Amino acid sequence: MLKLLFSLVFLAPLCFMHNTWWMVQGFLFLLTFLFMSLSSFSGFFGNVGYIFGCDVISFSLILLSFWICVLMVTASESVLRVNNHAGMFLLMILVLLTLLFMTFGTTNLFLFYVFFESSLIPTLFLILGWGYQPERLQAGVYLLFYTLLASLPLLIGIFYMYDDGGSLYIPLLSGKVQINLLFYLCMILAFLVKMPMFLVHLWLPKAHVEAPVSGSMILAGVLLKLGGYGLLRIFKVLVLSGLVFNFVWVGVSLVGGVLVSLICLRQTDLKALIAYSSVAHMGIVLGGLMTMTYWGFCGSLTLMIAHGLCSSGLFCLANISYERLGSRSLLINKGLMHFMPSMTLWWFLLSSCNMAAPPSLNLLSEISLLNSLVGWSWTSMLALSLLSFFSAAYTLYLYSYSQHGKIYSGVYSHAMGYSREYLLLFLHWVPLNLLILKSEPCMMWL
């Protein structure tokens, strides 16, 4: 693990040399494949060092971070083209990747907290430095205060655990005997905001709409998964409390998922629609996690990976249209089938993955989560059926409104994508549909 960390640190000076943008991207690809060769497909920690270790949850999420960060460099070619502080931009991506690597890889709960919070800073810089509208300042403040306010109690909870148990080593954590509501809330609140759970999700659409394409990709692809990862780790400690209190969060996330799906149906901004759809997806992840069943845990990890790839790809598509038409509004981005006929296939493929059509990884994970939630309570079937129906509805709305209809008269006759963009979308879509062929590591790690 340390060799990869040092490789990332030593990539930093390369960012500021002349014409090294694609070189850094190539090195990141190389590191991704090096990391894949460390494959640890077991529930136990492998590659253990003093502070780093890697079991299957860490492995899959670090791999996702590497992959999304490489694709961020590929997608943000406009930063290089107009030379908008390209070296600094690359450095931000590298710092963010390093922090994410350490967050998912560390075996110490306190260090996890430190890195978990620090990953906010480069994201904030990406939004403030390379965002589009002046409102990005407000979005940055939202992002900062929502997440920081909820995560202070987590720090106190971690100190309490250390005082009580004498160790913060993640593999050795065990369930507490007493059921303590305050401790439970302290430990869980930060992750619920980061997920984001319905009712504390307002920072997410704001941050997405103001962020550049790379910011949206990393937000949707990896930063939302920090919450799920934290919950997967922390529920080893909160087993008994969870059995008593979890029903509240399941209810909130399922009802919230349905309401957010309805909000999606009346969005006119492409990015806002995709951002709200993330909230709906993370709602079902949260519901499955909170049932604390085998199916729920495995399904939630799998959907986190699937959603990371799928949502990131959709943001890339929205950005490709935005770079051509100068707008993200669905009133202008319509009839794209005439305008960019070759992109319509990618819109279709990624939209169908978004509504969990076979053979995508989303399908496998959603079946697993449906199993866990229906097994937990029959009454959840109502919310789940509405959620599934409306998620298909808003995805079809996104696809048909953007691709069909009469093209807006103020744009050029037609445009082709660059090969870079096709490669970018291909690298989002292929892992999403190939991972289902080898899904045992995702589904059988407990």
CSV table of C-alpha atoms in Angstrom, one decimal:
chain,number,residue,atom,x,y,z
A,1,MET,CA,0.0,0.0,0.0
A,2,LEU,CA,2.8,2.4,0.8
A,3,LYS,CA,4.5,1.9,-2.5
A,4,LEU,CA,1.3,3.2,-4.2
A,5,LEU,CA,1.1,6.1,-1.8
A,6,PHE,CA,4.7,7.1,-2.6
A,7,SER,CA,4.1,6.8,-6.3
A,8,LEU,CA,1.1,9.2,-6.0
A,9,VAL,CA,3.2,11.7,-3.9
A,10,PHE,CA,6.0,11.6,-6.4
A,11,LEU,CA,3.6,12.3,-9.3
A,12,ALA,CA,2.9,15.7,-7.9
A,13,PRO,CA,6.0,17.6,-9.3
A,14,LEU,CA,5.2,16.1,-12.7
A,15,CYS,CA,2.0,18.2,-12.8
A,16,PHE,CA,3.8,21.5,-13.1
A,17,MET,CA,6.2,20.5,-15.9
A,18,HIS,CA,5.6,21.6,-19.4
A,19,ASN,CA,3.2,19.4,-21.5
A,20,THR,CA,2.8,16.5,-19.0
A,21,TRP,CA,-1.0,16.4,-18.8
A,22,TRP,CA,-1.4,13.1,-20.7
A,23,MET,CA,1.8,11.7,-19.1
A,24,VAL,CA,0.2,12.1,-15.6
A,25,GLN,CA,-2.9,10.4,-16.9
A,26,GLY,CA,-0.8,7.5,-18.3
A,27,PHE,CA,1.0,7.1,-15.0
A,28,LEU,CA,-2.4,7.1,-13.2
A,29,PHE,CA,-3.6,4.3,-15.5
A,30,LEU,CA,-0.4,2.4,-14.7
A,31,LEU,CA,-0.9,2.8,-10.9
A,32,THR,CA,-4.5,1.7,-11.3
A,33,PHE,CA,-3.4,-1.6,-12.9
A,34,LEU,CA,-0.6,-2.0,-10.4
A,35,PHE,CA,-3.2,-1.7,-7.6
A,36,MET,CA,-5.5,-4.2,-9.4
A,37,SER,CA,-2.6,-6.7,-9.2
A,38,LEU,CA,-2.7,-6.4,-5.4
A,39,SER,CA,-6.2,-8.0,-5.5
A,40,SER,CA,-7.4,-8.9,-2.1
A,41,PHE,CA,-10.8,-10.6,-2.5
A,42,SER,CA,-11.3,-11.7,1.0
A,43,GLY,CA,-13.1,-10.3,4.0
A,44,PHE,CA,-9.8,-10.3,5.9
A,45,PHE,CA,-7.2,-7.5,5.7
A,46,GLY,CA,-4.3,-8.2,3.3
A,47,ASN,CA,-1.3,-6.1,2.4
A,48,VAL,CA,-1.2,-4.9,6.0
A,49,GLY,CA,1.4,-2.3,7.0
A,50,TYR,CA,1.6,-0.1,10.1
A,51,ILE,CA,-1.5,2.0,9.2
A,52,PHE,CA,-2.7,0.6,5.9
A,53,GLY,CA,-4.5,-2.6,5.1
A,54,CYS,CA,-6.8,-3.7,2.4
A,55,ASP,CA,-9.8,-6.0,2.5
A,56,VAL,CA,-12.5,-6.3,-0.1
A,57,ILE,CA,-14.4,-3.2,0.8
A,58,SER,CA,-11.3,-1.0,0.8
A,59,PHE,CA,-10.0,-2.7,-2.4
A,60,SER,CA,-13.1,-2.1,-4.4
A,61,LEU,CA,-13.5,1.5,-3.3
A,62,ILE,CA,-9.8,2.4,-3.8
A,63,LEU,CA,-10.0,0.9,-7.2
A,64,LEU,CA,-13.1,3.0,-8.0
A,65,SER,CA,-11.2,6.1,-6.7
A,66,PHE,CA,-8.3,5.4,-9.0
A,67,TRP,CA,-10.5,4.8,-12.0
A,68,ILE,CA,-12.7,7.8,-11.5
A,69,CYS,CA,-9.7,10.1,-11.0
A,70,VAL,CA,-8.0,8.9,-14.2
A,71,LEU,CA,-11.3,9.5,-16.1
A,72,MET,CA,-11.5,13.0,-14.5
A,73,VAL,CA,-8.2,13.9,-16.1
A,74,THR,CA,-9.5,12.5,-19.4
A,75,ALA,CA,-12.8,14.4,-19.2
A,76,SER,CA,-11.3,17.8,-18.2
A,77,GLU,CA,-9.4,18.4,-21.4
A,78,SER,CA,-11.0,21.9,-21.6
A,79,VAL,CA,-8.9,22.9,-18.6
A,80,LEU,CA,-5.8,22.1,-20.6
A,81,ARG,CA,-7.1,23.6,-23.8
A,82,VAL,CA,-7.8,27.1,-22.4
A,83,ASN,CA,-4.9,26.6,-19.9
A,84,ASN,CA,-7.0,27.4,-16.9
A,85,HIS,CA,-4.3,26.6,-14.3
A,86,ALA,CA,-3.9,23.1,-15.6
A,87,GLY,CA,-0.9,22.2,-13.4
A,88,MET,CA,-2.8,23.3,-10.2
A,89,PHE,CA,-5.9,21.3,-11.4
A,90,LEU,CA,-3.9,18.1,-11.8
A,91,LEU,CA,-2.3,18.7,-8.4
A,92,MET,CA,-5.8,19.0,-6.8
A,93,ILE,CA,-6.9,15.7,-8.4
A,94,LEU,CA,-3.7,14.0,-7.2
A,95,VAL,CA,-4.1,15.3,-3.7
A,96,LEU,CA,-7.8,14.2,-3.6
A,97,LEU,CA,-6.8,10.8,-4.9
A,98,THR,CA,-4.1,10.4,-2.3
A,99,LEU,CA,-6.5,11.4,0.5
A,100,LEU,CA,-9.2,9.0,-0.8
A,101,PHE,CA,-6.6,6.2,-1.0
A,102,MET,CA,-5.6,6.8,2.6
A,103,THR,CA,-9.2,7.1,3.8
A,104,PHE,CA,-10.2,3.8,2.4
A,105,GLY,CA,-6.9,2.1,3.1
A,106,THR,CA,-6.3,3.0,6.7
A,107,THR,CA,-6.9,0.5,9.5
A,108,ASN,CA,-7.2,3.1,12.3
A,109,LEU,CA,-10.5,4.8,13.0
A,110,PHE,CA,-9.1,8.1,14.0
A,111,LEU,CA,-6.9,8.4,10.9
A,112,PHE,CA,-10.0,7.4,8.9
A,113,TYR,CA,-11.8,10.4,10.4
A,114,VAL,CA,-8.8,12.7,9.6
A,115,PHE,CA,-8.6,11.7,6.0
A,116,PHE,CA,-12.4,11.5,5.6
A,117,GLU,CA,-12.6,15.2,6.6
A,118,SER,CA,-9.5,16.3,4.6
A,119,SER,CA,-10.9,15.0,1.3
A,120,LEU,CA,-13.4,17.8,1.6
A,121,ILE,CA,-10.7,20.5,1.0
A,122,PRO,CA,-9.5,19.6,-2.5
A,123,THR,CA,-13.1,19.1,-3.6
A,124,LEU,CA,-13.9,22.5,-2.3
A,125,PHE,CA,-11.0,23.9,-4.3
A,126,LEU,CA,-12.2,22.1,-7.4
A,127,ILE,CA,-15.6,23.7,-7.1
A,128,LEU,CA,-14.4,27.2,-6.1
A,129,GLY,CA,-11.5,27.3,-8.6
A,130,TRP,CA,-12.9,25.6,-11.7
A,131,GLY,CA,-16.7,25.9,-11.3
A,132,TYR,CA,-18.8,27.8,-13.8
A,133,GLN,CA,-21.2,30.3,-12.0
A,134,PRO,CA,-20.7,32.8,-9.2
A,135,GLU,CA,-23.1,30.8,-7.1
A,136,ARG,CA,-20.3,28.3,-6.6
A,137,LEU,CA,-19.2,30.2,-3.4
A,138,GLN,CA,-22.6,29.5,-1.9
A,139,ALA,CA,-22.4,25.8,-3.0
A,140,GLY,CA,-19.0,25.6,-1.4
A,141,VAL,CA,-20.2,27.0,1.9
A,142,TYR,CA,-23.2,24.5,1.9
A,143,LEU,CA,-20.8,21.6,1.2
A,144,LEU,CA,-18.5,22.7,4.0
A,145,PHE,CA,-21.0,23.4,6.7
A,146,TYR,CA,-23.3,20.5,6.1
A,147,THR,CA,-20.5,18.0,6.3
A,148,LEU,CA,-18.4,19.6,9.0
A,149,LEU,CA,-21.3,20.2,11.4
A,150,ALA,CA,-22.4,16.6,11.4
A,151,SER,CA,-18.9,15.2,11.7
A,152,LEU,CA,-17.8,16.8,14.9
A,153,PRO,CA,-19.9,14.4,17.0
A,154,LEU,CA,-18.2,11.6,15.2
A,155,LEU,CA,-14.8,12.7,16.5
A,156,ILE,CA,-16.2,12.7,20.1
A,157,GLY,CA,-17.7,9.2,19.5
A,158,ILE,CA,-14.3,7.9,18.3
A,159,PHE,CA,-12.6,9.3,21.4
A,160,TYR,CA,-15.3,7.7,23.6
A,161,MET,CA,-14.6,4.4,21.8
A,162,TYR,CA,-10.9,4.6,22.4
A,163,ASP,CA,-11.5,5.5,26.1
A,164,ASP,CA,-13.9,2.5,26.5
A,165,GLY,CA,-12.2,-0.2,24.4
A,166,GLY,CA,-8.5,0.9,24.3
A,167,SER,CA,-8.1,0.4,20.5
A,168,LEU,CA,-9.2,2.0,17.3
A,169,TYR,CA,-7.9,-0.8,15.1
A,170,ILE,CA,-10.7,-1.5,12.6
A,171,PRO,CA,-10.3,-5.3,12.3
A,172,LEU,CA,-10.5,-5.6,16.1
A,173,LEU,CA,-13.6,-3.5,16.7
A,174,SER,CA,-16.5,-5.4,18.3
A,175,GLY,CA,-20.1,-4.8,19.2
A,176,LYS,CA,-20.8,-2.8,22.4
A,177,VAL,CA,-23.0,-4.5,24.9
A,178,GLN,CA,-25.0,-1.4,26.0
A,179,ILE,CA,-27.5,0.3,23.7
A,180,ASN,CA,-26.7,4.0,23.8
A,181,LEU,CA,-28.7,6.4,21.6
A,182,LEU,CA,-26.4,9.3,21.9
A,183,PHE,CA,-23.3,7.3,21.0
A,184,TYR,CA,-25.2,5.7,18.1
A,185,LEU,CA,-26.3,9.2,16.8
A,186,CYS,CA,-22.7,10.6,17.2
A,187,MET,CA,-21.2,7.7,15.2
A,188,ILE,CA,-23.7,7.7,12.4
A,189,LEU,CA,-24.7,11.3,11.7
A,190,ALA,CA,-21.6,12.3,9.7
A,191,PHE,CA,-22.0,9.3,7.4
A,192,LEU,CA,-25.7,10.0,6.8
A,193,VAL,CA,-25.0,13.6,5.7
A,194,LYS,CA,-22.2,12.3,3.4
A,195,MET,CA,-24.4,9.7,1.8
A,196,PRO,CA,-26.5,12.0,1.6
A,197,MET,CA,-29.7,10.8,3.2
A,198,PHE,CA,-32.9,12.6,2.3
A,199,LEU,CA,-33.5,15.7,4.6
A,200,VAL,CA,-29.8,16.4,4.8
A,201,HIS,CA,-29.2,16.2,1.0
A,202,LEU,CA,-29.5,19.8,0.1
A,203,TRP,CA,-25.8,20.4,-0.3
A,204,LEU,CA,-25.5,17.8,-3.0
A,205,PRO,CA,-27.5,19.2,-5.9
A,206,LYS,CA,-26.0,22.6,-5.2
A,207,ALA,CA,-22.4,21.3,-5.2
A,208,HIS,CA,-23.1,19.2,-8.4
A,209,VAL,CA,-24.6,22.1,-10.4
A,210,GLU,CA,-21.8,24.5,-9.6
A,211,ALA,CA,-18.9,22.0,-9.9
A,212,PRO,CA,-16.9,21.5,-13.1
A,213,VAL,CA,-17.2,18.1,-14.7
A,214,SER,CA,-14.3,16.7,-12.7
A,215,GLY,CA,-15.9,17.9,-9.5
A,216,SER,CA,-19.2,16.3,-10.3
A,217,MET,CA,-17.5,13.0,-11.3
A,218,ILE,CA,-15.6,12.7,-8.1
A,219,LEU,CA,-18.5,13.8,-6.0
A,220,ALA,CA,-20.9,11.3,-7.5
A,221,GLY,CA,-18.3,8.6,-8.1
A,222,VAL,CA,-16.4,8.4,-4.8
A,223,LEU,CA,-17.2,11.1,-2.2
A,224,LEU,CA,-20.8,9.8,-1.7
A,225,LYS,CA,-19.4,6.4,-1.1
A,226,LEU,CA,-17.4,7.6,1.9
A,227,GLY,CA,-20.6,7.7,3.9
A,228,GLY,CA,-21.5,4.1,2.9
A,229,TYR,CA,-18.0,2.9,3.6
A,230,GLY,CA,-18.0,4.5,7.0
A,231,LEU,CA,-21.3,2.9,7.9
A,232,LEU,CA,-20.1,-0.6,6.7
A,233,ARG,CA,-17.1,-0.2,9.0
A,234,ILE,CA,-18.9,1.3,12.0
A,235,PHE,CA,-21.8,-1.2,12.1
A,236,LYS,CA,-19.4,-3.8,13.6
A,237,VAL,CA,-19.6,-1.7,16.7
A,238,LEU,CA,-23.2,-0.6,16.6
A,239,VAL,CA,-24.9,-4.0,16.0
A,240,LEU,CA,-27.2,-3.9,19.0
A,241,SER,CA,-28.1,-0.2,18.8
A,242,GLY,CA,-28.7,-0.7,15.1
A,243,LEU,CA,-31.2,-3.5,15.7
A,244,VAL,CA,-33.2,-1.1,17.9
A,245,PHE,CA,-33.0,2.3,16.1
A,246,ASN,CA,-32.3,1.5,12.4
A,247,PHE,CA,-36.0,1.4,11.4
A,248,VAL,CA,-36.1,5.2,11.4
A,249,TRP,CA,-33.4,5.6,8.7
A,250,VAL,CA,-34.9,2.8,6.5
A,251,GLY,CA,-38.2,4.7,6.6
A,252,VAL,CA,-36.7,8.1,5.9
A,253,SER,CA,-34.5,6.8,3.1
A,254,LEU,CA,-37.2,4.9,1.3
A,255,VAL,CA,-39.9,7.6,1.5
A,256,GLY,CA,-37.1,10.1,0.6
A,257,GLY,CA,-36.1,8.1,-2.4
A,258,VAL,CA,-39.7,8.2,-3.7
A,259,LEU,CA,-40.0,12.0,-3.1
A,260,VAL,CA,-36.6,12.7,-4.7
A,261,SER,CA,-37.6,10.6,-7.8
A,262,LEU,CA,-40.7,12.9,-8.1
A,263,ILE,CA,-38.4,16.0,-7.8
A,264,CYS,CA,-36.3,14.5,-10.6
A,265,LEU,CA,-39.3,14.4,-12.9
A,266,ARG,CA,-39.6,18.2,-13.0
A,267,GLN,CA,-35.9,19.2,-13.3
A,268,THR,CA,-34.9,21.1,-16.4
A,269,ASP,CA,-31.2,21.2,-15.6
A,270,LEU,CA,-29.4,18.1,-16.8
A,271,LYS,CA,-26.9,18.1,-14.0
A,272,ALA,CA,-29.5,18.8,-11.3
A,273,LEU,CA,-31.5,15.8,-12.6
A,274,ILE,CA,-28.5,13.4,-12.5
A,275,ALA,CA,-27.6,14.8,-9.0
A,276,TYR,CA,-31.1,14.2,-7.6
A,277,SER,CA,-31.1,10.7,-9.1
A,278,SER,CA,-27.9,10.0,-7.0
A,279,VAL,CA,-29.8,11.0,-3.9
A,280,ALA,CA,-32.5,8.5,-4.8
A,281,HIS,CA,-30.0,5.7,-5.5
A,282,MET,CA,-28.1,6.4,-2.3
A,283,GLY,CA,-31.5,6.2,-0.4
A,284,ILE,CA,-31.9,2.6,-1.4
A,285,VAL,CA,-28.2,1.9,-0.5
A,286,LEU,CA,-28.9,3.4,2.9
A,287,GLY,CA,-32.1,1.4,3.3
A,288,GLY,CA,-30.3,-1.9,2.5
A,289,LEU,CA,-27.4,-1.1,4.8
A,290,MET,CA,-29.6,-0.3,7.7
A,291,THR,CA,-31.4,-3.7,7.5
A,292,MET,CA,-28.0,-5.1,8.7
A,293,THR,CA,-28.6,-8.3,6.7
A,294,TYR,CA,-26.1,-10.2,4.5
A,295,TRP,CA,-27.9,-9.3,1.3
A,296,GLY,CA,-28.2,-5.7,2.4
A,297,PHE,CA,-24.5,-5.2,3.1
A,298,CYS,CA,-23.3,-6.9,-0.1
A,299,GLY,CA,-25.9,-5.2,-2.2
A,300,SER,CA,-25.1,-1.8,-0.8
A,301,LEU,CA,-21.4,-2.2,-1.6
A,302,THR,CA,-22.2,-3.4,-5.1
A,303,LEU,CA,-24.6,-0.5,-5.8
A,304,MET,CA,-22.1,2.0,-4.5
A,305,ILE,CA,-19.6,0.8,-7.1
A,306,ALA,CA,-22.2,0.6,-9.9
A,307,HIS,CA,-23.6,4.0,-9.1
A,308,GLY,CA,-20.2,5.5,-9.0
A,309,LEU,CA,-19.4,4.4,-12.6
A,310,CYS,CA,-22.9,5.1,-14.0
A,311,SER,CA,-23.5,8.5,-12.4
A,312,SER,CA,-20.0,9.7,-13.3
A,313,GLY,CA,-20.6,8.6,-16.9
A,314,LEU,CA,-23.9,10.5,-17.1
A,315,PHE,CA,-22.2,13.7,-15.8
A,316,CYS,CA,-19.6,13.3,-18.6
A,317,LEU,CA,-22.4,13.1,-21.1
A,318,ALA,CA,-24.1,16.2,-19.7
A,319,ASN,CA,-20.7,18.0,-19.9
A,320,ILE,CA,-20.1,16.9,-23.5
A,321,SER,CA,-23.5,18.5,-24.5
A,322,TYR,CA,-22.7,21.5,-22.3
A,323,GLU,CA,-19.4,22.1,-24.1
A,324,ARG,CA,-21.1,22.0,-27.5
A,325,LEU,CA,-24.3,24.0,-26.7
A,326,GLY,CA,-23.2,26.2,-23.8
A,327,SER,CA,-26.2,25.3,-21.7
A,328,ARG,CA,-27.4,22.5,-19.4
A,329,SER,CA,-31.1,23.2,-19.8
A,330,LEU,CA,-33.3,20.5,-21.2
A,331,LEU,CA,-35.1,23.2,-23.2
A,332,ILE,CA,-32.0,23.7,-25.3
A,333,ASN,CA,-30.4,20.2,-25.0
A,334,LYS,CA,-33.2,18.6,-27.0
A,335,GLY,CA,-33.2,16.7,-30.3
A,336,LEU,CA,-29.6,15.7,-29.7
A,337,MET,CA,-30.1,12.7,-31.9
A,338,HIS,CA,-30.0,15.1,-34.9
A,339,PHE,CA,-27.1,17.0,-33.4
A,340,MET,CA,-24.7,14.3,-32.1
A,341,PRO,CA,-26.1,11.0,-33.5
A,342,SER,CA,-23.1,9.0,-32.3
A,343,MET,CA,-23.6,10.1,-28.7
A,344,THR,CA,-27.2,8.9,-28.5
A,345,LEU,CA,-26.0,5.3,-28.2
A,346,TRP,CA,-24.0,6.3,-25.1
A,347,TRP,CA,-26.9,8.3,-23.7
A,348,PHE,CA,-29.0,5.2,-24.1
A,349,LEU,CA,-26.5,2.7,-22.6
A,350,LEU,CA,-25.8,4.8,-19.5
A,351,SER,CA,-29.4,5.7,-19.0
A,352,SER,CA,-30.4,2.1,-19.2
A,353,CYS,CA,-27.7,1.3,-16.6
A,354,ASN,CA,-29.1,4.1,-14.4
A,355,MET,CA,-32.4,2.4,-14.3
A,356,ALA,CA,-30.8,-1.0,-13.6
A,357,ALA,CA,-31.4,-2.8,-16.9
A,358,PRO,CA,-29.5,-6.0,-17.4
A,359,PRO,CA,-26.6,-6.8,-17.8
A,360,SER,CA,-25.4,-3.9,-15.6
A,361,LEU,CA,-24.0,-4.2,-12.1
A,362,ASN,CA,-26.9,-2.0,-11.0
A,363,LEU,CA,-29.3,-4.8,-11.7
A,364,LEU,CA,-27.5,-7.3,-9.5
A,365,SER,CA,-27.2,-4.9,-6.6
A,366,GLU,CA,-30.8,-3.6,-6.8
A,367,ILE,CA,-32.1,-7.2,-6.7
A,368,SER,CA,-30.0,-7.8,-3.7
A,369,LEU,CA,-31.2,-4.7,-1.9
A,370,LEU,CA,-34.8,-5.4,-2.8
A,371,ASN,CA,-34.3,-8.8,-1.2
A,372,SER,CA,-32.9,-7.4,1.9
A,373,LEU,CA,-35.6,-4.7,2.3
A,374,VAL,CA,-38.5,-7.0,1.6
A,375,GLY,CA,-37.1,-9.6,3.9
A,376,TRP,CA,-36.8,-7.0,6.6
A,377,SER,CA,-40.4,-5.8,6.3
A,378,TRP,CA,-43.2,-6.5,3.9
A,379,THR,CA,-44.5,-3.0,4.1
A,380,SER,CA,-41.3,-1.7,2.4
A,381,MET,CA,-42.6,-3.2,-0.8
A,382,LEU,CA,-44.9,-0.2,-1.4
A,383,ALA,CA,-42.1,2.4,-1.3
A,384,LEU,CA,-39.7,0.1,-3.2
A,385,SER,CA,-42.2,-0.4,-6.1
A,386,LEU,CA,-42.8,3.3,-6.3
A,387,LEU,CA,-39.1,4.0,-6.2
A,388,SER,CA,-38.3,1.5,-9.0
A,389,PHE,CA,-41.1,2.8,-11.1
A,390,PHE,CA,-40.2,6.5,-10.8
A,391,SER,CA,-36.5,5.9,-11.2
A,392,ALA,CA,-37.3,4.3,-14.6
A,393,ALA,CA,-39.6,7.2,-15.3
A,394,TYR,CA,-37.1,10.0,-14.7
A,395,THR,CA,-34.4,8.2,-16.6
A,396,LEU,CA,-36.7,7.8,-19.6
A,397,TYR,CA,-37.6,11.4,-19.2
A,398,LEU,CA,-34.0,12.4,-19.3
A,399,TYR,CA,-33.2,10.2,-22.3
A,400,SER,CA,-36.2,11.0,-24.4
A,401,TYR,CA,-36.3,14.7,-23.7
A,402,SER,CA,-32.7,15.2,-24.5
A,403,GLN,CA,-32.5,12.9,-27.6
A,404,HIS,CA,-35.8,13.3,-29.3
A,405,GLY,CA,-37.9,16.3,-30.4
A,406,LYS,CA,-37.1,19.3,-32.6
A,407,ILE,CA,-33.6,20.6,-32.2
A,408,TYR,CA,-33.2,24.1,-30.8
A,409,SER,CA,-32.7,26.5,-33.8
A,410,GLY,CA,-29.8,28.4,-32.2
A,411,VAL,CA,-27.2,25.5,-32.5
A,412,TYR,CA,-25.1,24.2,-35.3
A,413,SER,CA,-26.4,21.5,-37.6
A,414,HIS,CA,-24.5,18.6,-36.1
A,415,ALA,CA,-21.3,17.7,-34.3
A,416,MET,CA,-19.2,14.6,-33.7
A,417,GLY,CA,-17.6,13.6,-30.4
A,418,TYR,CA,-13.8,13.4,-30.0
A,419,SER,CA,-12.3,9.9,-29.8
A,420,ARG,CA,-11.2,11.0,-26.2
A,421,GLU,CA,-14.9,11.4,-25.3
A,422,TYR,CA,-15.9,8.0,-26.7
A,423,LEU,CA,-13.0,6.4,-24.8
A,424,LEU,CA,-14.1,8.2,-21.7
A,425,LEU,CA,-17.7,6.8,-21.9
A,426,PHE,CA,-16.5,3.4,-23.0
A,427,LEU,CA,-14.3,3.2,-19.8
A,428,HIS,CA,-17.3,4.1,-17.7
A,429,TRP,CA,-19.7,1.6,-19.3
A,430,VAL,CA,-17.5,-1.5,-19.8
A,431,PRO,CA,-16.5,-2.1,-16.1
A,432,LEU,CA,-20.2,-1.5,-15.2
A,433,ASN,CA,-21.3,-4.3,-17.5
A,434,LEU,CA,-18.3,-6.6,-17.2
A,435,LEU,CA,-18.2,-6.7,-13.4
A,436,ILE,CA,-21.4,-8.6,-13.3
A,437,LEU,CA,-19.6,-11.6,-14.9
A,438,LYS,CA,-17.3,-11.8,-11.9
A,439,SER,CA,-19.5,-10.6,-9.1
A,440,GLU,CA,-18.5,-13.0,-6.3
A,441,PRO,CA,-16.0,-10.5,-4.8
A,442,CYS,CA,-18.8,-7.9,-4.6
A,443,MET,CA,-21.5,-10.2,-3.3
A,444,MET,CA,-19.7,-12.8,-1.2
A,445,TRP,CA,-17.2,-11.0,0.9
A,446,LEU,CA,-18.8,-11.2,4.3
